[in-house]
Each structure stands twice: as C-alpha cells, then as structure tokens.
Amino acid sequence: MAAKSEPFACLACYDATTARWLERAGVHVLLAGDSAAQVVLGYERSIDMPMDFAVEITAAIKRGAPNTLIMADMPFMSYHASLDLAMTNAGRFMVQGNADVVKLEADETAAGLVDRLTRAGVPVCAHVGCKPQTSSVTGGPVAAGRTKEQLEQVVRDAKALEDAGAVLLLVEAVPAEATRAILEVTNVPLIGIGAGQDCHGQVLVVNDLLGLTDHPPRFAEPVADLGNAIMNAGREWVTRVSKRSIGGGSYSMRPGEAERLDESRARDGQNA
Ligand code: KIV
C-alpha cells in the first residue's frame, strides 16, 4: 500500500474480540501495544508492561485477526539488558505470540540490535521520535523533533535503523516537518502517531478512538462514544436487576421432570 501511496490504518489493541471486529472493519495492521500496561492493567506507565502478558495478548490478537498483520511491542527492558535477552524475547513474540513484526523504541545506537534481529529473521519496526519507555528520563512523554537539532536527530535515528534492516518505521509526536524529513531519506513504510498527515500509515490506541479514554492525547480524535455507551449499559443492567427483570432466555425442566419432583416431594411429606 505504501508503494502505491495508499494510506494504511493501524490500531493498538489488546484482545481477540476487539481484534476480530477490527479485522472485519478492514484495519490493516494491529499492534499489541505496551500501552496495554495503562489501558488494560491500569498502571500509570507503559514501562510496567509485563513480558508474559505482552506475548499472551499478541497471540490473542492473532487468534482474533488471523488475516491481519500483527505487530508486537517489545516491553521496557525486554531488549535493553543484552543482545541475547533481546533475541530470546523477540523470538518469543514470533513463536509463542505468532507476531509478524516486533516493534521496539530505538535511536541510532540500537542499529546493532536491529541488524542482529533482522539477520535472525525477525522483522523489526523501529519506533522513533517520542519514546514513551524513556519517560522516566525525559520527565514524561514529550514531543520530539521540535528544534532543528532534535529534528535532525530523529531523522538520523530513522535512517540508521532502516539501514540496519528495519522493515517498518513508526514515528511518534513530531512536527510534520520532521515526518517529511524522514520520508525524504527513508524507503520503508512510515507509520505515524501524532506526526501529521504525510505518513504512509497512521496508528492510534483503539481506546482513544472509541471514546474510552478520559484524557486522550491531542492527536487522538475519538470517532465513537463507547465510554458512555458502556456506562449506560451498566446502568440499565443495575435497573433491570433491581426490578427482577433481567431479560434474556431461561431454562426449563425436561418434560415430566417437574411432575416427578412434585410427586417425590408429596411422598416425602407423607412419610415425615
Ligand atoms: O503501545 C502503543 O500504544 C504504541 C503506540 C505507538 C500506538 O506503541
């Protein structure tokens, strides 16, 4: 699609059911994002994403959307401590998680890692620009590439990681000038989030799109209001339960069984 200049749609999601519906909707790429740490597990930071949980949801998303390209986000510290650990964990995403691509937050210094993963047969998406896993150092998720020097750094990162073998690039929270500068020097598809309209693909967190997030980031415009829909459905259930009017089907005893029960109770009463 990128080669034909057809924009492609990508969403971060976290479970098989949502993935099934998003595949039916024609979303082209699903990301098992480490944002699950906040969205699903209720942590404040994406660095709290557990590795086993990440592998598990990747496999769940693939089961829900078997015909969609699935990208797995490598959690904080699952690829930093050593090349060997990174290889082992990336292998888990490919084999246990059934991922098509692994994504890792990186700058040009991670070129060696991307090269080694690529040579081993792991397709890599390099996530540049704002890198939420470094929030503890930067003091929060900050936009990248807003000065000339920062912009040049993001472009260097993207180019170095592509040269190292990355099959996809993802750039987060940068001005459109930075996106355009990356596009000028790279050839692989570029996915953007908060990076303007020029990227080949666009990604958002599905909860932001569905209106489930209390304070979505500035670049994430909801297209549905599922938060209120869930709240209203919950209220309706509370009302139905309180009125003993829960709706839905019920079970009946098999033919003749109610009579047998009555007879047996009557006999027990006589014998008492
Ligand atoms: O985990 C995530 O949600 C991400 C975004 C870039 C979509 O990495």
PDB file of C-alpha atoms and ligand atoms in Angstrom:
ATOM      1  CA  MET A   1       0.000   0.000   0.000  1.00  0.00           C
ATOM      2  CA  ALA A   2       2.831   2.379   0.835  1.00  0.00           C
ATOM      3  CA  ALA A   3       4.336   1.763  -2.589  1.00  0.00           C
ATOM      4  CA  LYS A   4       1.013   2.737  -4.175  1.00  0.00           C
ATOM      5  CA  SER A   5       0.690   5.787  -1.880  1.00  0.00           C
ATOM      6  CA  GLU A   6      -2.451   4.282  -0.324  1.00  0.00           C
ATOM      7  CA  PRO A   7      -2.556   5.243   3.365  1.00  0.00           C
ATOM      8  CA  PHE A   8      -2.926   2.221   5.655  1.00  0.00           C
ATOM      9  CA  ALA A   9      -4.645   2.066   9.034  1.00  0.00           C
ATOM     10  CA  CYS A  10      -3.140   0.597  12.157  1.00  0.00           C
ATOM     11  CA  LEU A  11      -4.551   0.395  15.697  1.00  0.00           C
ATOM     12  CA  ALA A  12      -3.115  -0.704  19.012  1.00  0.00           C
ATOM     13  CA  CYS A  13      -5.492  -3.189  20.602  1.00  0.00           C
ATOM     14  CA  TYR A  14      -5.238  -5.802  23.292  1.00  0.00           C
ATOM     15  CA  ASP A  15      -7.636  -8.727  22.967  1.00  0.00           C
ATOM     16  CA  ALA A  16      -9.031 -11.258  20.497  1.00  0.00           C
ATOM     17  CA  THR A  17     -12.581  -9.892  20.411  1.00  0.00           C
ATOM     18  CA  THR A  18     -11.571  -6.337  19.563  1.00  0.00           C
ATOM     19  CA  ALA A  19      -9.067  -7.673  17.027  1.00  0.00           C
ATOM     20  CA  ARG A  20     -11.835  -9.746  15.370  1.00  0.00           C
ATOM     21  CA  TRP A  21     -14.021  -6.666  14.921  1.00  0.00           C
ATOM     22  CA  LEU A  22     -11.129  -4.529  13.716  1.00  0.00           C
ATOM     23  CA  GLU A  23     -10.160  -7.149  11.135  1.00  0.00           C
ATOM     24  CA  ARG A  24     -13.789  -7.148   9.933  1.00  0.00           C
ATOM     25  CA  ALA A  25     -13.512  -3.347   9.692  1.00  0.00           C
ATOM     26  CA  GLY A  26     -10.531  -3.689   7.364  1.00  0.00           C
ATOM     27  CA  VAL A  27      -7.871  -2.242   9.667  1.00  0.00           C
ATOM     28  CA  HIS A  28      -4.595  -3.200   8.020  1.00  0.00           C
ATOM     29  CA  VAL A  29      -2.203  -3.583  10.969  1.00  0.00           C
ATOM     30  CA  LEU A  30      -2.907  -4.374  14.619  1.00  0.00           C
ATOM     31  CA  LEU A  31      -0.355  -3.538  17.284  1.00  0.00           C
ATOM     32  CA  ALA A  32      -0.243  -5.413  20.577  1.00  0.00           C
ATOM     33  CA  GLY A  33       0.867  -2.195  22.222  1.00  0.00           C
ATOM     34  CA  ASP A  34       2.691  -1.826  25.525  1.00  0.00           C
ATOM     35  CA  SER A  35       0.053   0.843  26.205  1.00  0.00           C
ATOM     36  CA  ALA A  36      -1.836  -2.227  27.497  1.00  0.00           C
ATOM     37  CA  ALA A  37       0.019  -1.538  30.753  1.00  0.00           C
ATOM     38  CA  GLN A  38      -2.157   1.570  31.207  1.00  0.00           C
ATOM     39  CA  VAL A  39      -5.234   0.718  29.162  1.00  0.00           C
ATOM     40  CA  VAL A  40      -5.771  -2.870  30.300  1.00  0.00           C
ATOM     41  CA  LEU A  41      -3.809  -3.264  33.521  1.00  0.00           C
ATOM     42  CA  GLY A  42      -4.377   0.209  34.966  1.00  0.00           C
ATOM     43  CA  TYR A  43      -0.712   1.113  35.511  1.00  0.00           C
ATOM     44  CA  GLU A  44       0.353   4.718  35.042  1.00  0.00           C
ATOM     45  CA  ARG A  45       3.324   3.970  32.780  1.00  0.00           C
ATOM     46  CA  SER A  46       3.933   1.757  29.765  1.00  0.00           C
ATOM     47  CA  ILE A  47       7.202   0.575  31.354  1.00  0.00           C
ATOM     48  CA  ASP A  48       5.125  -1.582  33.703  1.00  0.00           C
ATOM     49  CA  MET A  49       4.077  -3.870  30.844  1.00  0.00           C
ATOM     50  CA  PRO A  50       4.857  -7.489  31.830  1.00  0.00           C
ATOM     51  CA  MET A  51       6.648  -9.559  29.173  1.00  0.00           C
ATOM     52  CA  ASP A  52       4.482 -12.679  29.587  1.00  0.00           C
ATOM     53  CA  PHE A  53       1.295 -10.622  29.304  1.00  0.00           C
ATOM     54  CA  ALA A  54       2.644  -8.926  26.166  1.00  0.00           C
ATOM     55  CA  VAL A  55       3.280 -12.289  24.492  1.00  0.00           C
ATOM     56  CA  GLU A  56      -0.133 -13.567  25.588  1.00  0.00           C
ATOM     57  CA  ILE A  57      -2.089 -10.622  24.146  1.00  0.00           C
ATOM     58  CA  THR A  58      -0.086 -10.766  20.909  1.00  0.00           C
ATOM     59  CA  ALA A  59      -1.194 -14.375  20.433  1.00  0.00           C
ATOM     60  CA  ALA A  60      -4.777 -13.451  21.396  1.00  0.00           C
ATOM     61  CA  ILE A  61      -4.872 -10.653  18.817  1.00  0.00           C
ATOM     62  CA  LYS A  62      -3.533 -13.001  16.134  1.00  0.00           C
ATOM     63  CA  ARG A  63      -6.204 -15.568  17.010  1.00  0.00           C
ATOM     64  CA  GLY A  64      -8.862 -12.845  16.738  1.00  0.00           C
ATOM     65  CA  ALA A  65      -7.463 -11.398  13.493  1.00  0.00           C
ATOM     66  CA  PRO A  66      -5.620 -14.232  11.719  1.00  0.00           C
ATOM     67  CA  ASN A  67      -5.527 -12.428   8.360  1.00  0.00           C
ATOM     68  CA  THR A  68      -4.143  -9.122   9.644  1.00  0.00           C
ATOM     69  CA  LEU A  69      -0.515  -8.104  10.076  1.00  0.00           C
ATOM     70  CA  ILE A  70       0.195  -8.253  13.800  1.00  0.00           C
ATOM     71  CA  MET A  71       2.944  -6.180  15.355  1.00  0.00           C
ATOM     72  CA  ALA A  72       4.147  -6.892  18.886  1.00  0.00           C
ATOM     73  CA  ASP A  73       5.512  -4.131  21.086  1.00  0.00           C
ATOM     74  CA  MET A  74       8.600  -5.254  22.989  1.00  0.00           C
ATOM     75  CA  PRO A  75       8.241  -4.116  26.619  1.00  0.00           C
ATOM     76  CA  PHE A  76      10.656  -1.930  28.540  1.00  0.00           C
ATOM     77  CA  MET A  77      13.861  -3.818  29.440  1.00  0.00           C
ATOM     78  CA  SER A  78      12.938  -6.836  27.325  1.00  0.00           C
ATOM     79  CA  TYR A  79      15.543  -5.759  24.732  1.00  0.00           C
ATOM     80  CA  HIS A  80      17.931  -3.453  26.589  1.00  0.00           C
ATOM     81  CA  ALA A  81      19.909  -5.593  29.043  1.00  0.00           C
ATOM     82  CA  SER A  82      21.734  -7.651  26.415  1.00  0.00           C
ATOM     83  CA  LEU A  83      21.533  -8.651  22.778  1.00  0.00           C
ATOM     84  CA  ASP A  84      20.937 -12.242  23.836  1.00  0.00           C
ATOM     85  CA  LEU A  85      17.962 -11.322  26.008  1.00  0.00           C
ATOM     86  CA  ALA A  86      16.555  -9.191  23.185  1.00  0.00           C
ATOM     87  CA  MET A  87      16.919 -12.113  20.773  1.00  0.00           C
ATOM     88  CA  THR A  88      15.237 -14.516  23.181  1.00  0.00           C
ATOM     89  CA  ASN A  89      12.323 -12.175  23.835  1.00  0.00           C
ATOM     90  CA  ALA A  90      11.861 -11.250  20.172  1.00  0.00           C
ATOM     91  CA  GLY A  91      11.822 -14.987  19.433  1.00  0.00           C
ATOM     92  CA  ARG A  92       9.053 -15.464  21.981  1.00  0.00           C
ATOM     93  CA  PHE A  93       6.923 -12.834  20.220  1.00  0.00           C
ATOM     94  CA  MET A  94       7.480 -14.519  16.864  1.00  0.00           C
ATOM     95  CA  VAL A  95       6.914 -18.115  18.003  1.00  0.00           C
ATOM     96  CA  GLN A  96       4.617 -18.005  21.065  1.00  0.00           C
ATOM     97  CA  GLY A  97       2.933 -14.718  20.142  1.00  0.00           C
ATOM     98  CA  ASN A  98       2.660 -15.529  16.423  1.00  0.00           C
ATOM     99  CA  ALA A  99       3.659 -11.927  15.637  1.00  0.00           C
ATOM    100  CA  ASP A 100       4.525 -10.817  12.119  1.00  0.00           C
ATOM    101  CA  VAL A 101       6.733  -7.909  13.210  1.00  0.00           C
ATOM    102  CA  VAL A 102       8.212  -6.780  16.520  1.00  0.00           C
ATOM    103  CA  LYS A 103       8.349  -3.099  17.406  1.00  0.00           C
ATOM    104  CA  LEU A 104      10.958  -1.534  19.621  1.00  0.00           C
ATOM    105  CA  GLU A 105      11.617   2.030  20.693  1.00  0.00           C
ATOM    106  CA  ALA A 106      15.038   2.924  19.397  1.00  0.00           C
ATOM    107  CA  ASP A 107      17.550   5.530  18.346  1.00  0.00           C
ATOM    108  CA  GLU A 108      20.583   5.177  16.091  1.00  0.00           C
ATOM    109  CA  THR A 109      22.542   3.407  18.866  1.00  0.00           C
ATOM    110  CA  ALA A 110      20.172   0.419  18.529  1.00  0.00           C
ATOM    111  CA  ALA A 111      21.255  -0.235  14.925  1.00  0.00           C
ATOM    112  CA  GLY A 112      23.312  -3.268  16.012  1.00  0.00           C
ATOM    113  CA  LEU A 113      20.297  -4.807  17.726  1.00  0.00           C
ATOM    114  CA  VAL A 114      18.047  -4.226  14.707  1.00  0.00           C
ATOM    115  CA  ASP A 115      20.729  -5.714  12.459  1.00  0.00           C
ATOM    116  CA  ARG A 116      21.041  -8.843  14.614  1.00  0.00           C
ATOM    117  CA  LEU A 117      17.281  -9.356  14.886  1.00  0.00           C
ATOM    118  CA  THR A 118      16.885  -8.877  11.144  1.00  0.00           C
ATOM    119  CA  ARG A 119      19.666 -11.345  10.332  1.00  0.00           C
ATOM    120  CA  ALA A 120      17.982 -13.867  12.622  1.00  0.00           C
ATOM    121  CA  GLY A 121      14.724 -13.486  10.692  1.00  0.00           C
ATOM    122  CA  VAL A 122      12.792 -11.137  12.973  1.00  0.00           C
ATOM    123  CA  PRO A 123      11.117  -8.290  11.045  1.00  0.00           C
ATOM    124  CA  VAL A 124      11.565  -5.088  13.062  1.00  0.00           C
ATOM    125  CA  CYS A 125       9.548  -1.883  13.251  1.00  0.00           C
ATOM    126  CA  ALA A 126      11.740   0.861  14.713  1.00  0.00           C
ATOM    127  CA  HIS A 127       9.793   3.357  16.837  1.00  0.00           C
ATOM    128  CA  VAL A 128      11.494   6.789  16.808  1.00  0.00           C
ATOM    129  CA  GLY A 129      10.599  10.315  17.894  1.00  0.00           C
ATOM    130  CA  CYS A 130       8.785  10.413  21.227  1.00  0.00           C
ATOM    131  CA  LYS A 131       9.633   7.165  23.011  1.00  0.00           C
ATOM    132  CA  PRO A 132       7.264   6.670  25.974  1.00  0.00           C
ATOM    133  CA  GLN A 133       9.517   3.979  27.512  1.00  0.00           C
ATOM    134  CA  THR A 134      12.079   6.725  28.234  1.00  0.00           C
ATOM    135  CA  SER A 135       9.552   8.910  30.067  1.00  0.00           C
ATOM    136  CA  SER A 136      11.281   8.427  33.421  1.00  0.00           C
ATOM    137  CA  VAL A 137      14.363  10.166  31.989  1.00  0.00           C
ATOM    138  CA  THR A 138      12.586  12.829  29.941  1.00  0.00           C
ATOM    139  CA  GLY A 139      10.051  13.648  32.662  1.00  0.00           C
ATOM    140  CA  GLY A 140       7.052  12.467  30.662  1.00  0.00           C
ATOM    141  CA  PRO A 141       6.081  11.662  27.111  1.00  0.00           C
ATOM    142  CA  VAL A 142       7.489  14.718  25.312  1.00  0.00           C
ATOM    143  CA  ALA A 143       7.128  15.611  21.640  1.00  0.00           C
ATOM    144  CA  ALA A 144      10.343  15.123  19.659  1.00  0.00           C
ATOM    145  CA  GLY A 145      11.935  16.939  16.713  1.00  0.00           C
ATOM    146  CA  ARG A 146      10.727  20.408  17.678  1.00  0.00           C
ATOM    147  CA  THR A 147      14.116  22.088  17.258  1.00  0.00           C
ATOM    148  CA  LYS A 148      16.437  21.850  14.235  1.00  0.00           C
ATOM    149  CA  GLU A 149      18.884  19.674  16.188  1.00  0.00           C
ATOM    150  CA  GLN A 150      16.162  17.384  17.575  1.00  0.00           C
ATOM    151  CA  LEU A 151      14.622  17.045  14.133  1.00  0.00           C
ATOM    152  CA  GLU A 152      17.971  16.109  12.639  1.00  0.00           C
ATOM    153  CA  GLN A 153      18.454  13.530  15.392  1.00  0.00           C
ATOM    154  CA  VAL A 154      15.077  11.868  14.723  1.00  0.00           C
ATOM    155  CA  VAL A 155      15.904  11.711  11.016  1.00  0.00           C
ATOM    156  CA  ARG A 156      19.351  10.211  11.770  1.00  0.00           C
ATOM    157  CA  ASP A 157      17.706   7.621  14.027  1.00  0.00           C
ATOM    158  CA  ALA A 158      15.154   6.636  11.391  1.00  0.00           C
ATOM    159  CA  LYS A 159      17.777   6.384   8.646  1.00  0.00           C
ATOM    160  CA  ALA A 160      20.241   4.382  10.761  1.00  0.00           C
ATOM    161  CA  LEU A 161      17.534   1.922  11.821  1.00  0.00           C
ATOM    162  CA  GLU A 162      16.299   1.477   8.278  1.00  0.00           C
ATOM    163  CA  ASP A 163      19.886   0.904   7.142  1.00  0.00           C
ATOM    164  CA  ALA A 164      20.209  -1.699   9.900  1.00  0.00           C
ATOM    165  CA  GLY A 165      17.276  -3.632   8.446  1.00  0.00           C
ATOM    166  CA  ALA A 166      14.048  -2.258   9.951  1.00  0.00           C
ATOM    167  CA  VAL A 167      11.155  -3.170   7.646  1.00  0.00           C
ATOM    168  CA  LEU A 168       8.879  -0.503   9.120  1.00  0.00           C
ATOM    169  CA  LEU A 169       9.374   2.788  10.922  1.00  0.00           C
ATOM    170  CA  LEU A 170       6.978   4.358  13.406  1.00  0.00           C
ATOM    171  CA  VAL A 171       7.343   7.985  14.448  1.00  0.00           C
ATOM    172  CA  GLU A 172       5.506   9.414  17.435  1.00  0.00           C
ATOM    173  CA  ALA A 173       4.683  13.006  18.365  1.00  0.00           C
ATOM    174  CA  VAL A 174       6.799  15.037  15.984  1.00  0.00           C
ATOM    175  CA  PRO A 175       6.019  18.095  13.842  1.00  0.00           C
ATOM    176  CA  ALA A 176       5.083  17.472  10.209  1.00  0.00           C
ATOM    177  CA  GLU A 177       8.467  18.878   9.151  1.00  0.00           C
ATOM    178  CA  ALA A 178      10.219  16.005  10.918  1.00  0.00           C
ATOM    179  CA  THR A 179       7.939  13.446   9.280  1.00  0.00           C
ATOM    180  CA  ARG A 180       8.617  14.908   5.853  1.00  0.00           C
ATOM    181  CA  ALA A 181      12.356  14.932   6.510  1.00  0.00           C
ATOM    182  CA  ILE A 182      12.225  11.228   7.464  1.00  0.00           C
ATOM    183  CA  LEU A 183      10.222  10.426   4.335  1.00  0.00           C
ATOM    184  CA  GLU A 184      12.856  12.170   2.210  1.00  0.00           C
ATOM    185  CA  VAL A 185      15.685   9.906   3.354  1.00  0.00           C
ATOM    186  CA  THR A 186      13.979   6.537   4.000  1.00  0.00           C
ATOM    187  CA  ASN A 187      12.210   3.989   1.827  1.00  0.00           C
ATOM    188  CA  VAL A 188      10.359   1.623   4.180  1.00  0.00           C
ATOM    189  CA  PRO A 189       6.737   2.390   5.180  1.00  0.00           C
ATOM    190  CA  LEU A 190       6.462   5.031   7.879  1.00  0.00           C
ATOM    191  CA  ILE A 191       3.625   4.794  10.429  1.00  0.00           C
ATOM    192  CA  GLY A 192       2.779   7.962  12.312  1.00  0.00           C
ATOM    193  CA  ILE A 193       1.084   8.772  15.589  1.00  0.00           C
ATOM    194  CA  GLY A 194       0.782  12.473  16.230  1.00  0.00           C
ATOM    195  CA  ALA A 195       3.137  13.017  13.300  1.00  0.00           C
ATOM    196  CA  GLY A 196       0.917  14.746  10.737  1.00  0.00           C
ATOM    197  CA  GLN A 197      -0.857  13.511   7.653  1.00  0.00           C
ATOM    198  CA  ASP A 198       2.089  12.591   5.459  1.00  0.00           C
ATOM    199  CA  CYS A 199       2.977   9.169   6.878  1.00  0.00           C
ATOM    200  CA  HIS A 200       2.201   6.027   4.855  1.00  0.00           C
ATOM    201  CA  GLY A 201       0.198   4.622   7.760  1.00  0.00           C
ATOM    202  CA  GLN A 202      -1.491   6.045  10.856  1.00  0.00           C
ATOM    203  CA  VAL A 203      -1.823   4.403  14.255  1.00  0.00           C
ATOM    204  CA  LEU A 204      -3.856   5.226  17.359  1.00  0.00           C
ATOM    205  CA  VAL A 205      -4.685   3.428  20.579  1.00  0.00           C
ATOM    206  CA  VAL A 206      -8.096   1.847  19.971  1.00  0.00           C
ATOM    207  CA  ASN A 207      -9.427   3.044  23.332  1.00  0.00           C
ATOM    208  CA  ASP A 208      -8.692   6.647  22.296  1.00  0.00           C
ATOM    209  CA  LEU A 209     -10.537   6.110  19.009  1.00  0.00           C
ATOM    210  CA  LEU A 210     -13.530   4.530  20.745  1.00  0.00           C
ATOM    211  CA  GLY A 211     -14.003   7.298  23.283  1.00  0.00           C
ATOM    212  CA  LEU A 212     -12.955   5.173  26.260  1.00  0.00           C
ATOM    213  CA  THR A 213     -10.089   7.406  27.412  1.00  0.00           C
ATOM    214  CA  ASP A 214     -10.760  10.208  29.904  1.00  0.00           C
ATOM    215  CA  HIS A 215      -7.927  12.446  28.647  1.00  0.00           C
ATOM    216  CA  PRO A 216      -6.812  11.317  25.184  1.00  0.00           C
ATOM    217  CA  PRO A 217      -3.662  12.841  23.652  1.00  0.00           C
ATOM    218  CA  ARG A 218      -4.197  15.919  21.478  1.00  0.00           C
ATOM    219  CA  PHE A 219      -3.719  13.977  18.225  1.00  0.00           C
ATOM    220  CA  ALA A 220      -6.317  11.286  19.019  1.00  0.00           C
ATOM    221  CA  GLU A 221      -9.795  12.334  17.939  1.00  0.00           C
ATOM    222  CA  PRO A 222     -12.439   9.819  19.093  1.00  0.00           C
ATOM    223  CA  VAL A 223     -14.884   8.600  16.444  1.00  0.00           C
ATOM    224  CA  ALA A 224     -17.202   6.802  18.877  1.00  0.00           C
ATOM    225  CA  ASP A 225     -18.506   7.282  22.414  1.00  0.00           C
ATOM    226  CA  LEU A 226     -18.187   3.780  23.838  1.00  0.00           C
ATOM    227  CA  GLY A 227     -17.335   5.055  27.320  1.00  0.00           C
ATOM    228  CA  ASN A 228     -20.812   6.493  27.726  1.00  0.00           C
ATOM    229  CA  ALA A 229     -22.330   3.506  25.899  1.00  0.00           C
ATOM    230  CA  ILE A 230     -20.714   1.162  28.462  1.00  0.00           C
ATOM    231  CA  MET A 231     -21.822   3.349  31.356  1.00  0.00           C
ATOM    232  CA  ASN A 232     -25.400   3.458  30.073  1.00  0.00           C
ATOM    233  CA  ALA A 233     -25.465  -0.315  29.536  1.00  0.00           C
ATOM    234  CA  GLY A 234     -24.159  -0.794  33.082  1.00  0.00           C
ATOM    235  CA  ARG A 235     -26.862   1.486  34.460  1.00  0.00           C
ATOM    236  CA  GLU A 236     -29.526  -0.384  32.507  1.00  0.00           C
ATOM    237  CA  TRP A 237     -28.301  -3.676  33.998  1.00  0.00           C
ATOM    238  CA  VAL A 238     -28.401  -2.236  37.530  1.00  0.00           C
ATOM    239  CA  THR A 239     -32.006  -1.132  36.904  1.00  0.00           C
ATOM    240  CA  ARG A 240     -33.072  -4.469  35.406  1.00  0.00           C
ATOM    241  CA  VAL A 241     -31.549  -6.432  38.264  1.00  0.00           C
ATOM    242  CA  SER A 242     -33.217  -4.207  40.861  1.00  0.00           C
ATOM    243  CA  LYS A 243     -36.604  -4.716  39.127  1.00  0.00           C
ATOM    244  CA  ARG A 244     -36.127  -8.506  38.800  1.00  0.00           C
ATOM    245  CA  SER A 245     -36.480  -8.064  35.059  1.00  0.00           C
ATOM    246  CA  ILE A 246     -33.169  -9.189  33.646  1.00  0.00           C
ATOM    247  CA  GLY A 247     -34.409 -10.180  30.168  1.00  0.00           C
ATOM    248  CA  GLY A 248     -32.891 -12.922  28.015  1.00  0.00           C
ATOM    249  CA  GLY A 249     -33.837 -16.596  27.815  1.00  0.00           C
ATOM    250  CA  SER A 250     -34.242 -19.040  30.711  1.00  0.00           C
ATOM    251  CA  TYR A 251     -34.032 -22.807  31.283  1.00  0.00           C
ATOM    252  CA  SER A 252     -36.983 -25.176  31.855  1.00  0.00           C
ATOM    253  CA  MET A 253     -37.034 -28.662  33.334  1.00  0.00           C
ATOM    254  CA  ARG A 254     -37.180 -31.581  30.889  1.00  0.00           C
ATOM    255  CA  PRO A 255     -40.717 -32.879  30.090  1.00  0.00           C
ATOM    256  CA  GLY A 256     -42.246 -34.807  33.013  1.00  0.00           C
ATOM    257  CA  GLU A 257     -39.467 -33.873  35.468  1.00  0.00           C
ATOM    258  CA  ALA A 258     -41.461 -31.173  37.315  1.00  0.00           C
ATOM    259  CA  GLU A 259     -44.292 -33.696  37.937  1.00  0.00           C
ATOM    260  CA  ARG A 260     -41.776 -36.280  39.185  1.00  0.00           C
ATOM    261  CA  LEU A 261     -40.318 -33.699  41.532  1.00  0.00           C
ATOM    262  CA  ASP A 262     -43.793 -32.794  42.889  1.00  0.00           C
ATOM    263  CA  GLU A 263     -44.682 -36.462  43.410  1.00  0.00           C
ATOM    264  CA  SER A 264     -41.454 -37.159  45.238  1.00  0.00           C
ATOM    265  CA  ARG A 265     -41.930 -34.112  47.471  1.00  0.00           C
ATOM    266  CA  ALA A 266     -45.528 -35.203  48.220  1.00  0.00           C
ATOM    267  CA  ARG A 267     -44.300 -38.720  49.164  1.00  0.00           C
ATOM    268  CA  ASP A 268     -41.589 -37.257  51.395  1.00  0.00           C
ATOM    269  CA  GLY A 269     -44.279 -35.100  53.112  1.00  0.00           C
ATOM    270  CA  GLN A 270     -46.499 -38.140  53.784  1.00  0.00           C
ATOM    271  CA  ASN A 271     -43.604 -40.143  55.223  1.00  0.00           C
ATOM    272  CA  ALA A 272     -42.474 -37.339  57.515  1.00  0.00           C
TER     273      ALA A 272
HETATM  274  O1  KIV B   1       1.766   0.895  22.722  1.00  0.00           O
HETATM  275  C1  KIV B   1       1.264   1.733  21.957  1.00  0.00           C
HETATM  276  O2  KIV B   1       0.076   2.017  22.038  1.00  0.00           O
HETATM  277  C2  KIV B   1       2.132   2.363  20.974  1.00  0.00           C
HETATM  278  C3  KIV B   1       1.623   3.473  20.115  1.00  0.00           C
HETATM  279  C4  KIV B   1       2.646   3.935  19.186  1.00  0.00           C
HETATM  280  C5  KIV B   1       0.367   3.190  19.404  1.00  0.00           C
HETATM  281  O3  KIV B   1       3.265   1.998  20.867  1.00  0.00           O
END
